[in-house]
CSV table of C-alpha atoms in Angstrom, one decimal:
chain,number,residue,atom,x,y,z
A,1,MET,CA,-56.0,-1.7,-10.9
A,2,THR,CA,-58.2,-5.3,-11.6
A,3,LEU,CA,-56.3,-8.6,-12.1
A,4,GLU,CA,-57.2,-7.7,-15.8
A,5,GLU,CA,-56.1,-4.4,-16.1
A,6,ILE,CA,-52.6,-5.0,-15.0
A,7,ARG,CA,-52.6,-8.0,-17.3
A,8,ARG,CA,-53.4,-5.6,-20.2
A,9,GLU,CA,-50.5,-3.7,-18.9
A,10,ILE,CA,-48.2,-6.6,-18.9
A,11,ASP,CA,-49.4,-7.4,-22.4
A,12,LYS,CA,-48.4,-4.2,-23.9
A,13,THR,CA,-45.1,-3.6,-21.8
A,14,ASP,CA,-44.6,-7.2,-23.4
A,15,ARG,CA,-45.0,-5.5,-27.1
A,16,ASP,CA,-43.1,-2.8,-26.5
A,17,LEU,CA,-40.3,-5.5,-24.5
A,18,LEU,CA,-40.2,-7.5,-28.0
A,19,ASP,CA,-39.6,-4.5,-30.0
A,20,ALA,CA,-36.4,-3.8,-28.1
A,21,PHE,CA,-35.4,-7.3,-28.1
A,22,CYS,CA,-35.9,-8.0,-32.0
A,23,ARG,CA,-33.9,-4.4,-32.5
A,24,ARG,CA,-31.3,-5.6,-30.3
A,25,MET,CA,-31.0,-8.6,-32.1
A,26,GLU,CA,-30.7,-6.6,-35.2
A,27,LEU,CA,-27.8,-4.8,-34.1
A,28,ALA,CA,-26.3,-8.1,-32.6
A,29,GLY,CA,-26.3,-8.9,-36.8
A,30,GLU,CA,-24.5,-6.1,-37.4
A,31,VAL,CA,-21.7,-6.2,-34.7
A,32,ALA,CA,-21.2,-10.0,-36.0
A,33,LYS,CA,-20.5,-8.7,-39.7
A,34,VAL,CA,-17.7,-5.9,-38.1
A,35,LYS,CA,-16.3,-8.7,-36.1
A,36,LYS,CA,-16.2,-10.8,-39.2
A,37,GLY,CA,-14.7,-8.1,-41.5
A,38,GLN,CA,-11.9,-7.4,-38.8
A,39,ASN,CA,-11.5,-10.7,-37.6
A,40,LEU,CA,-12.3,-10.4,-34.0
A,41,PRO,CA,-13.6,-12.6,-31.1
A,42,LEU,CA,-16.9,-13.2,-30.5
A,43,ARG,CA,-17.5,-12.9,-26.9
A,44,HIS,CA,-16.0,-9.5,-25.6
A,45,PRO,CA,-15.6,-10.3,-21.7
A,46,ALA,CA,-15.2,-7.0,-20.3
A,47,ARG,CA,-17.9,-5.6,-22.1
A,48,GLU,CA,-20.2,-8.3,-21.0
A,49,ARG,CA,-18.7,-7.2,-17.6
A,50,GLU,CA,-19.8,-3.5,-18.4
A,51,ILE,CA,-23.0,-4.3,-19.6
A,52,LEU,CA,-24.1,-6.7,-16.9
A,53,ALA,CA,-22.9,-4.0,-13.8
A,54,ARG,CA,-24.6,-1.4,-15.3
A,55,VAL,CA,-27.9,-2.8,-15.3
A,56,SER,CA,-27.5,-4.4,-12.0
A,57,GLN,CA,-26.9,-1.0,-10.8
A,58,ASP,CA,-29.5,1.1,-12.9
A,59,ALA,CA,-32.3,-1.5,-12.1
A,60,GLY,CA,-32.3,-0.5,-8.4
A,61,GLU,CA,-34.2,-3.1,-6.3
A,62,PHE,CA,-34.8,-5.4,-9.6
A,63,GLY,CA,-30.9,-5.5,-10.5
A,64,ARG,CA,-30.5,-8.8,-9.6
A,65,TRP,CA,-33.6,-10.2,-12.0
A,66,ALA,CA,-32.0,-7.7,-14.7
A,67,ARG,CA,-28.5,-9.3,-14.1
A,68,VAL,CA,-29.9,-12.3,-14.8
A,69,LEU,CA,-32.4,-11.2,-17.7
A,70,TYR,CA,-29.3,-9.6,-19.3
A,71,SER,CA,-26.9,-12.5,-18.8
A,72,THR,CA,-29.4,-14.0,-21.1
A,73,LEU,CA,-29.8,-11.5,-23.6
A,74,ILE,CA,-25.8,-11.9,-23.8
A,75,ASP,CA,-25.9,-15.6,-24.2
A,76,VAL,CA,-28.7,-15.6,-27.3
A,77,SER,CA,-27.1,-12.5,-28.9
A,78,CYS,CA,-23.5,-14.3,-29.0
A,79,SER,CA,-25.8,-17.5,-30.2
A,80,TYR,CA,-27.1,-15.3,-33.0
A,81,GLN,CA,-23.8,-14.0,-34.1
A,82,GLU,CA,-22.0,-16.7,-33.8
A,83,GLN,CA,-24.8,-18.4,-36.5
A,84,LEU,CA,-23.7,-15.3,-38.8
A,85,LEU,CA,-20.0,-15.9,-38.4
A,86,THR,CA,-19.7,-20.1,-38.1
A,87,GLU,CA,-18.4,-21.0,-42.2
A,88,GLU,CA,-19.1,-24.6,-43.0
A,89,GLY,CA,-16.1,-26.6,-42.2
A,90,GLU,CA,-14.8,-30.1,-42.2
A,91,LEU,CA,-16.7,-31.4,-39.4
A,92,THR,CA,-19.9,-30.0,-41.4
A,93,ARG,CA,-18.8,-31.8,-44.6
A,94,ASP,CA,-18.3,-35.1,-42.7
A,95,ILE,CA,-21.4,-34.9,-41.2
A,96,ARG,CA,-22.8,-34.5,-44.7
A,97,ARG,CA,-21.4,-37.5,-46.2
A,98,ALA,CA,-22.5,-39.2,-43.5
A,99,LEU,CA,-25.8,-38.8,-44.0
A,100,GLU,CA,-25.7,-39.1,-47.9
A,101,GLU,CA,-24.1,-42.7,-47.0
A,102,THR,CA,-25.8,-44.1,-44.5
A,103,PRO,CA,-28.6,-47.0,-45.5
A,104,THR,CA,-32.1,-46.0,-44.9
A,105,LEU,CA,-32.8,-49.4,-42.4
A,106,PHE,CA,-30.8,-50.2,-39.4
A,107,PRO,CA,-29.0,-53.4,-40.1
A,108,THR,CA,-30.1,-56.6,-38.6
A,109,ASP,CA,-27.0,-59.0,-38.8
A,110,GLY,CA,-22.8,-58.1,-39.4
A,111,THR,CA,-19.8,-59.2,-36.8
A,112,VAL,CA,-20.5,-58.0,-33.5
A,113,ALA,CA,-17.6,-57.4,-31.1
A,114,CYS,CA,-18.6,-57.7,-27.2
A,115,GLN,CA,-17.0,-58.1,-24.3
A,116,GLY,CA,-17.1,-61.3,-21.8
A,117,VAL,CA,-18.5,-64.5,-22.8
A,118,GLU,CA,-22.0,-66.3,-24.2
A,119,GLY,CA,-24.7,-64.6,-21.1
A,120,ALA,CA,-23.0,-61.4,-20.8
A,121,TYR,CA,-25.2,-58.2,-20.7
A,122,SER,CA,-23.4,-57.2,-23.5
A,123,SER,CA,-24.4,-60.1,-25.5
A,124,GLY,CA,-28.1,-59.3,-24.8
A,125,ALA,CA,-27.8,-55.7,-25.9
A,126,ALA,CA,-26.0,-57.1,-28.9
A,127,CYS,CA,-29.2,-59.6,-30.0
A,128,ARG,CA,-31.6,-57.1,-29.2
A,129,LEU,CA,-29.6,-54.6,-31.9
A,130,PHE,CA,-28.8,-57.4,-34.2
A,131,PRO,CA,-30.9,-60.3,-33.9
A,132,ALA,CA,-29.4,-61.9,-36.9
A,133,GLY,CA,-25.6,-60.6,-35.8
A,134,ASN,CA,-22.5,-63.0,-35.5
A,135,LEU,CA,-21.2,-62.3,-32.1
A,136,MET,CA,-17.7,-62.3,-30.8
A,137,PHE,CA,-16.4,-61.9,-27.6
A,138,PHE,CA,-13.3,-60.5,-26.1
A,139,ARG,CA,-11.9,-60.1,-22.9
A,140,SER,CA,-11.7,-56.4,-22.4
A,141,PHE,CA,-13.4,-53.4,-23.5
A,142,GLU,CA,-10.6,-51.8,-24.8
A,143,HIS,CA,-10.3,-55.5,-26.5
A,144,VAL,CA,-14.0,-54.3,-28.6
A,145,PHE,CA,-12.8,-50.8,-29.4
A,146,ASP,CA,-10.0,-52.3,-31.1
A,147,ALA,CA,-11.4,-54.9,-32.7
A,148,VAL,CA,-13.4,-52.1,-34.6
A,149,GLU,CA,-11.0,-49.8,-35.4
A,150,SER,CA,-8.9,-52.6,-36.9
A,151,GLY,CA,-11.7,-54.0,-38.9
A,152,LEU,CA,-12.1,-57.2,-37.1
A,153,CYS,CA,-15.5,-56.6,-36.2
A,154,ARG,CA,-18.3,-54.4,-38.2
A,155,TYR,CA,-19.6,-53.0,-35.1
A,156,GLY,CA,-18.9,-53.5,-31.0
A,157,VAL,CA,-21.4,-53.0,-27.8
A,158,LEU,CA,-20.6,-51.4,-24.9
A,159,PRO,CA,-21.9,-50.8,-21.8
A,160,ILE,CA,-21.4,-47.0,-21.0
A,161,GLU,CA,-24.0,-46.3,-17.6
A,162,ASN,CA,-26.2,-47.9,-15.4
A,163,SER,CA,-29.4,-45.9,-13.7
A,164,SER,CA,-28.4,-47.1,-10.4
A,165,ASN,CA,-24.6,-47.3,-10.3
A,166,GLY,CA,-23.6,-44.6,-12.8
A,167,SER,CA,-21.0,-44.5,-15.4
A,168,VAL,CA,-19.1,-47.3,-16.3
A,169,SER,CA,-15.7,-44.9,-16.0
A,170,THR,CA,-13.4,-47.9,-17.6
A,171,VAL,CA,-15.2,-47.5,-21.1
A,172,TYR,CA,-15.2,-43.7,-20.9
A,173,GLU,CA,-11.4,-43.6,-20.4
A,174,LEU,CA,-11.0,-45.5,-23.1
A,175,MET,CA,-13.2,-43.6,-25.7
A,176,LYS,CA,-10.0,-40.4,-25.2
A,177,SER,CA,-7.6,-42.5,-27.6
A,178,LYS,CA,-10.3,-44.5,-29.7
A,179,ASN,CA,-11.4,-44.2,-33.3
A,180,PHE,CA,-15.0,-44.9,-33.4
A,181,HIS,CA,-18.0,-43.4,-33.7
A,182,ILE,CA,-22.0,-44.0,-31.9
A,183,ILE,CA,-24.3,-45.4,-34.3
A,184,ARG,CA,-27.6,-46.5,-31.8
A,185,SER,CA,-27.7,-47.3,-28.5
A,186,VAL,CA,-30.1,-49.3,-26.6
A,187,ARG,CA,-31.6,-49.5,-22.7
A,188,LEU,CA,-31.1,-53.0,-21.4
A,189,ASN,CA,-33.4,-53.9,-17.9
A,190,VAL,CA,-31.0,-55.6,-15.8
A,191,CYS,CA,-32.4,-58.0,-13.3
A,192,HIS,CA,-29.7,-59.9,-11.0
A,193,GLN,CA,-29.5,-63.2,-9.7
A,194,LEU,CA,-27.2,-64.9,-7.1
A,195,LEU,CA,-26.1,-68.1,-9.3
A,196,ALA,CA,-24.5,-71.2,-7.4
A,197,LEU,CA,-24.0,-75.2,-8.2
A,198,PRO,CA,-27.0,-77.0,-8.1
A,199,GLY,CA,-28.0,-78.1,-4.0
A,200,THR,CA,-26.1,-74.9,-3.0
A,201,LYS,CA,-28.2,-72.6,-0.2
A,202,LEU,CA,-27.2,-69.4,0.7
A,203,GLU,CA,-25.9,-70.2,4.3
A,204,ASP,CA,-23.0,-72.0,2.3
A,205,ILE,CA,-22.1,-69.1,0.3
A,206,ARG,CA,-18.4,-67.7,1.3
A,207,GLU,CA,-17.4,-65.5,-1.4
A,208,ILE,CA,-19.9,-64.0,-4.2
A,209,THR,CA,-17.8,-62.9,-7.4
A,210,SER,CA,-19.3,-60.7,-10.2
A,211,HIS,CA,-18.3,-57.2,-12.9
A,212,GLU,CA,-18.1,-54.2,-10.7
A,213,GLN,CA,-21.0,-52.9,-12.1
A,214,ALA,CA,-23.2,-55.3,-10.7
A,215,LEU,CA,-21.6,-55.7,-7.5
A,216,GLY,CA,-22.6,-52.1,-7.1
A,217,GLN,CA,-25.9,-52.2,-8.5
A,218,CYS,CA,-26.4,-54.7,-5.3
A,219,GLY,CA,-24.8,-53.3,-3.1
A,220,ALA,CA,-27.7,-53.5,-0.6
A,221,PHE,CA,-28.1,-57.4,-0.7
A,222,LEU,CA,-24.3,-57.6,-0.3
A,223,LYS,CA,-24.1,-56.0,3.2
A,224,SER,CA,-26.5,-57.8,4.2
A,225,LEU,CA,-24.1,-60.8,4.1
A,226,PRO,CA,-21.2,-59.6,6.1
A,227,GLN,CA,-19.6,-62.8,6.3
A,228,VAL,CA,-18.9,-63.4,2.7
A,229,THR,CA,-15.7,-62.3,0.5
A,230,VAL,CA,-16.5,-59.9,-2.4
A,231,THR,CA,-14.4,-60.3,-5.5
A,232,ALA,CA,-14.3,-58.4,-8.9
A,233,ALA,CA,-14.6,-60.3,-12.0
A,234,PRO,CA,-13.8,-59.2,-15.3
A,235,ASN,CA,-17.9,-60.1,-16.9
A,236,THR,CA,-20.8,-61.5,-15.1
A,237,ALA,CA,-20.8,-64.3,-17.4
A,238,VAL,CA,-17.0,-64.9,-16.8
A,239,ALA,CA,-18.2,-65.1,-12.8
A,240,ALA,CA,-21.0,-67.2,-13.5
A,241,GLN,CA,-18.7,-69.4,-15.6
A,242,ARG,CA,-16.0,-69.6,-13.1
A,243,VAL,CA,-18.3,-71.2,-10.5
A,244,ALA,CA,-19.5,-73.6,-12.7
A,245,GLU,CA,-15.6,-74.9,-13.3
A,246,SER,CA,-14.9,-74.5,-9.8
A,247,GLY,CA,-17.1,-77.4,-8.5
A,248,ARG,CA,-16.9,-75.2,-5.0
A,249,ARG,CA,-20.0,-74.9,-3.3
A,250,ASP,CA,-18.8,-72.0,-1.4
A,251,LEU,CA,-19.0,-69.8,-4.0
A,252,ALA,CA,-21.8,-68.2,-6.1
A,253,ALA,CA,-21.7,-65.4,-9.1
A,254,ILE,CA,-23.8,-62.1,-9.3
A,255,ALA,CA,-25.2,-62.7,-12.8
A,256,SER,CA,-27.8,-63.0,-15.4
A,257,PRO,CA,-30.7,-65.6,-15.5
A,258,GLN,CA,-29.7,-66.6,-18.8
A,259,CYS,CA,-26.4,-67.6,-17.4
A,260,ALA,CA,-27.8,-70.0,-14.8
A,261,ALA,CA,-29.2,-72.2,-18.0
A,262,LEU,CA,-25.9,-71.5,-19.9
A,263,TYR,CA,-23.3,-72.9,-17.3
A,264,GLY,CA,-26.0,-75.3,-15.5
A,265,LEU,CA,-26.3,-73.2,-12.4
A,266,SER,CA,-29.0,-72.5,-9.9
A,267,PRO,CA,-30.4,-69.2,-8.4
A,268,ILE,CA,-30.5,-69.0,-4.6
A,269,ALA,CA,-31.4,-65.0,-4.0
A,270,ASP,CA,-33.6,-63.7,-7.1
A,271,ARG,CA,-33.7,-60.0,-8.0
A,272,ILE,CA,-31.1,-58.7,-5.7
A,273,GLN,CA,-30.6,-55.2,-7.4
A,274,ASN,CA,-31.1,-52.3,-5.4
A,275,SER,CA,-33.9,-50.9,-7.2
A,276,GLU,CA,-36.1,-52.8,-9.4
A,277,ASN,CA,-35.6,-50.0,-11.9
A,278,ASN,CA,-32.2,-51.3,-12.8
A,279,HIS,CA,-31.1,-50.2,-16.2
A,280,THR,CA,-28.0,-50.1,-18.5
A,281,ARG,CA,-27.4,-47.7,-21.0
A,282,PHE,CA,-25.2,-49.5,-24.2
A,283,ILE,CA,-23.9,-47.8,-27.3
A,284,CYS,CA,-23.0,-49.8,-30.3
A,285,ILE,CA,-20.3,-48.6,-32.2
A,286,GLN,CA,-18.5,-48.7,-35.7
A,287,LYS,CA,-15.7,-46.8,-37.3
A,288,GLU,CA,-17.3,-44.8,-39.9
A,289,MET,CA,-19.8,-42.3,-39.0
A,290,HIS,CA,-23.0,-43.6,-40.1
A,291,ILE,CA,-26.0,-41.5,-39.1
A,292,TYR,CA,-29.8,-43.2,-39.2
A,293,PRO,CA,-32.9,-41.6,-39.9
A,294,GLY,CA,-35.0,-40.8,-36.6
A,295,ALA,CA,-31.5,-39.8,-34.7
A,296,ASP,CA,-32.3,-37.9,-32.1
A,297,ARG,CA,-29.2,-38.2,-29.7
A,298,ILE,CA,-25.6,-36.5,-30.2
A,299,SER,CA,-22.5,-37.1,-28.5
A,300,LEU,CA,-19.4,-35.1,-28.0
A,301,MET,CA,-16.3,-35.2,-26.4
A,302,LEU,CA,-14.6,-31.7,-25.6
A,303,SER,CA,-12.3,-29.5,-23.6
A,304,ALA,CA,-13.5,-26.2,-21.7
A,305,PRO,CA,-11.3,-23.4,-22.2
A,306,HIS,CA,-9.2,-22.9,-19.6
A,307,ARG,CA,-10.3,-19.9,-17.7
A,308,PRO,CA,-13.3,-18.7,-15.0
A,309,GLY,CA,-16.8,-19.6,-17.0
A,310,GLY,CA,-15.3,-21.7,-19.6
A,311,LEU,CA,-17.9,-24.4,-18.8
A,312,TYR,CA,-20.5,-21.8,-18.8
A,313,GLU,CA,-20.3,-20.5,-21.8
A,314,LEU,CA,-20.2,-24.3,-23.9
A,315,ILE,CA,-23.2,-24.7,-21.7
A,316,ALA,CA,-24.8,-21.7,-22.2
A,317,LYS,CA,-24.9,-22.1,-26.1
A,318,PHE,CA,-27.0,-25.1,-25.6
A,319,SER,CA,-29.3,-23.2,-23.6
A,320,ALA,CA,-29.1,-20.5,-26.2
A,321,LEU,CA,-30.8,-22.7,-28.4
A,322,GLY,CA,-33.2,-24.5,-26.2
A,323,LEU,CA,-31.0,-27.7,-26.8
A,324,ASN,CA,-31.6,-30.3,-23.6
A,325,LEU,CA,-28.5,-31.8,-21.6
A,326,THR,CA,-29.2,-35.2,-20.9
A,327,LYS,CA,-25.5,-36.1,-19.6
A,328,LEU,CA,-22.7,-34.4,-18.5
A,329,GLU,CA,-19.5,-36.3,-17.6
A,330,SER,CA,-15.9,-35.3,-16.8
A,331,ARG,CA,-12.6,-37.0,-17.0
A,332,PRO,CA,-9.1,-35.2,-15.8
A,333,ILE,CA,-6.6,-34.9,-19.1
A,334,PRO,CA,-3.5,-36.9,-17.7
A,335,GLY,CA,-0.8,-34.6,-17.3
A,336,ARG,CA,-2.5,-31.1,-16.9
A,337,ASP,CA,-3.6,-30.2,-13.3
A,338,PHE,CA,-7.2,-29.7,-12.7
A,339,GLU,CA,-8.1,-29.4,-17.0
A,340,PHE,CA,-10.6,-32.1,-18.0
A,341,LEU,CA,-12.4,-33.9,-20.5
A,342,PHE,CA,-16.2,-33.6,-20.9
A,343,TYR,CA,-18.5,-35.7,-22.5
A,344,PHE,CA,-21.9,-34.3,-23.5
A,345,ASP,CA,-25.0,-35.8,-24.5
A,346,PHE,CA,-27.9,-34.0,-25.5
A,347,GLU,CA,-31.3,-33.7,-27.9
A,348,GLY,CA,-30.8,-33.0,-31.2
A,349,SER,CA,-30.2,-33.5,-35.2
A,350,VAL,CA,-27.5,-32.6,-37.4
A,351,HIS,CA,-30.5,-32.1,-39.7
A,352,SER,CA,-31.3,-28.9,-37.7
A,353,PRO,CA,-28.9,-26.0,-39.3
A,354,GLU,CA,-28.6,-24.3,-35.7
A,355,VAL,CA,-27.1,-27.7,-34.2
A,356,LEU,CA,-24.9,-28.4,-37.3
A,357,THR,CA,-23.7,-24.6,-36.8
A,358,LEU,CA,-23.1,-25.0,-33.1
A,359,LEU,CA,-20.7,-28.4,-34.1
A,360,GLN,CA,-18.7,-26.7,-36.1
A,361,SER,CA,-18.3,-23.5,-33.8
A,362,LEU,CA,-17.4,-26.0,-31.0
A,363,SER,CA,-14.7,-27.7,-33.3
A,364,HIS,CA,-13.1,-24.9,-34.4
A,365,GLU,CA,-13.1,-23.2,-30.9
A,366,CYS,CA,-12.2,-26.0,-28.8
A,367,GLU,CA,-8.6,-27.7,-28.2
A,368,THR,CA,-10.4,-30.9,-27.8
A,369,PHE,CA,-13.3,-32.0,-29.7
A,370,ALA,CA,-14.9,-35.2,-31.1
A,371,PHE,CA,-18.1,-35.5,-32.6
A,372,LEU,CA,-18.9,-38.9,-31.6
A,373,GLY,CA,-22.2,-39.4,-33.1
A,374,ASN,CA,-26.0,-38.8,-34.2
A,375,TYR,CA,-28.2,-41.4,-33.3
A,376,SER,CA,-31.2,-42.8,-31.5
A,377,GLU,CA,-32.1,-44.9,-28.4
A,378,GLN,CA,-33.6,-48.5,-28.7
A,379,LEU,CA,-36.0,-49.1,-25.6
């Protein structure tokens, strides 16, 4: 056979496969009706294992690939059944209400909570988001969450991850217990300088202080200074302020160029981060759920069923709908051995009926579930 003849035969086979697939999905829909009438669970693990074992054996030399194909078919069938079985619930109503109540335009002003002091990278992110905002500074990330939850501040801005040093663990830990919604995120290019009192030289430095994230982002530079002690500070701007107030010429801070001007310091080393492509993502939170036009990223917090394949079953739901997971973060659940809370970020919108059904379904079946927000990211 020629290549064109083989391809024509493949096209004919594909048409037959598509007809069989559509018939299988119709039957899956009939199964969903029976499950709903008899109040049966969506998935039947024993039945799924039986199907996979049978096709693996019947396919002979193609058994391995047949198993992959039918695993996908089962996931797709379950996703379709889930669309038919899931009824509108409290989460769906809350999201619809948020869509109705959200203003058309994202605000440019308001009282914004940030961690640290003036000159912190969080304040730079807050100014990007709220050019006319009134910034209030707090000692810790927890205080930022609390200021928003209590109503003291309308908004809060928090760093959540860095492109070269990973997630900001403290923020993720706090997210477990705080009442908030993400309404936007912003990506900020972070350029670190080593700042000291005017006239200080690099060889004079015996101690360098900064936030642990900044220290991690400048790890290669710090390794080149083995004689220097490294000290963690609550914030990069706090570290710069400490240097300015100390009067010490053996002390330097890793901070932003803005801090040099704010605190009367001089840069003795520039662009000391590990990577030129050094970005930090910040989230903007508020207490109420708002979903602004153009929102295309969704964040969730949930627990996977504590059984073999539990996490796979969750991920398969996203795969079956063609949803792109952009982040998966895990945190241990205190007091429960080897059980984890998962943070999902994925590309999607609650305007999609399939996404809305998925969220409602997850809220029912996961022991712990929180819809953190549907928002867009400002670059």
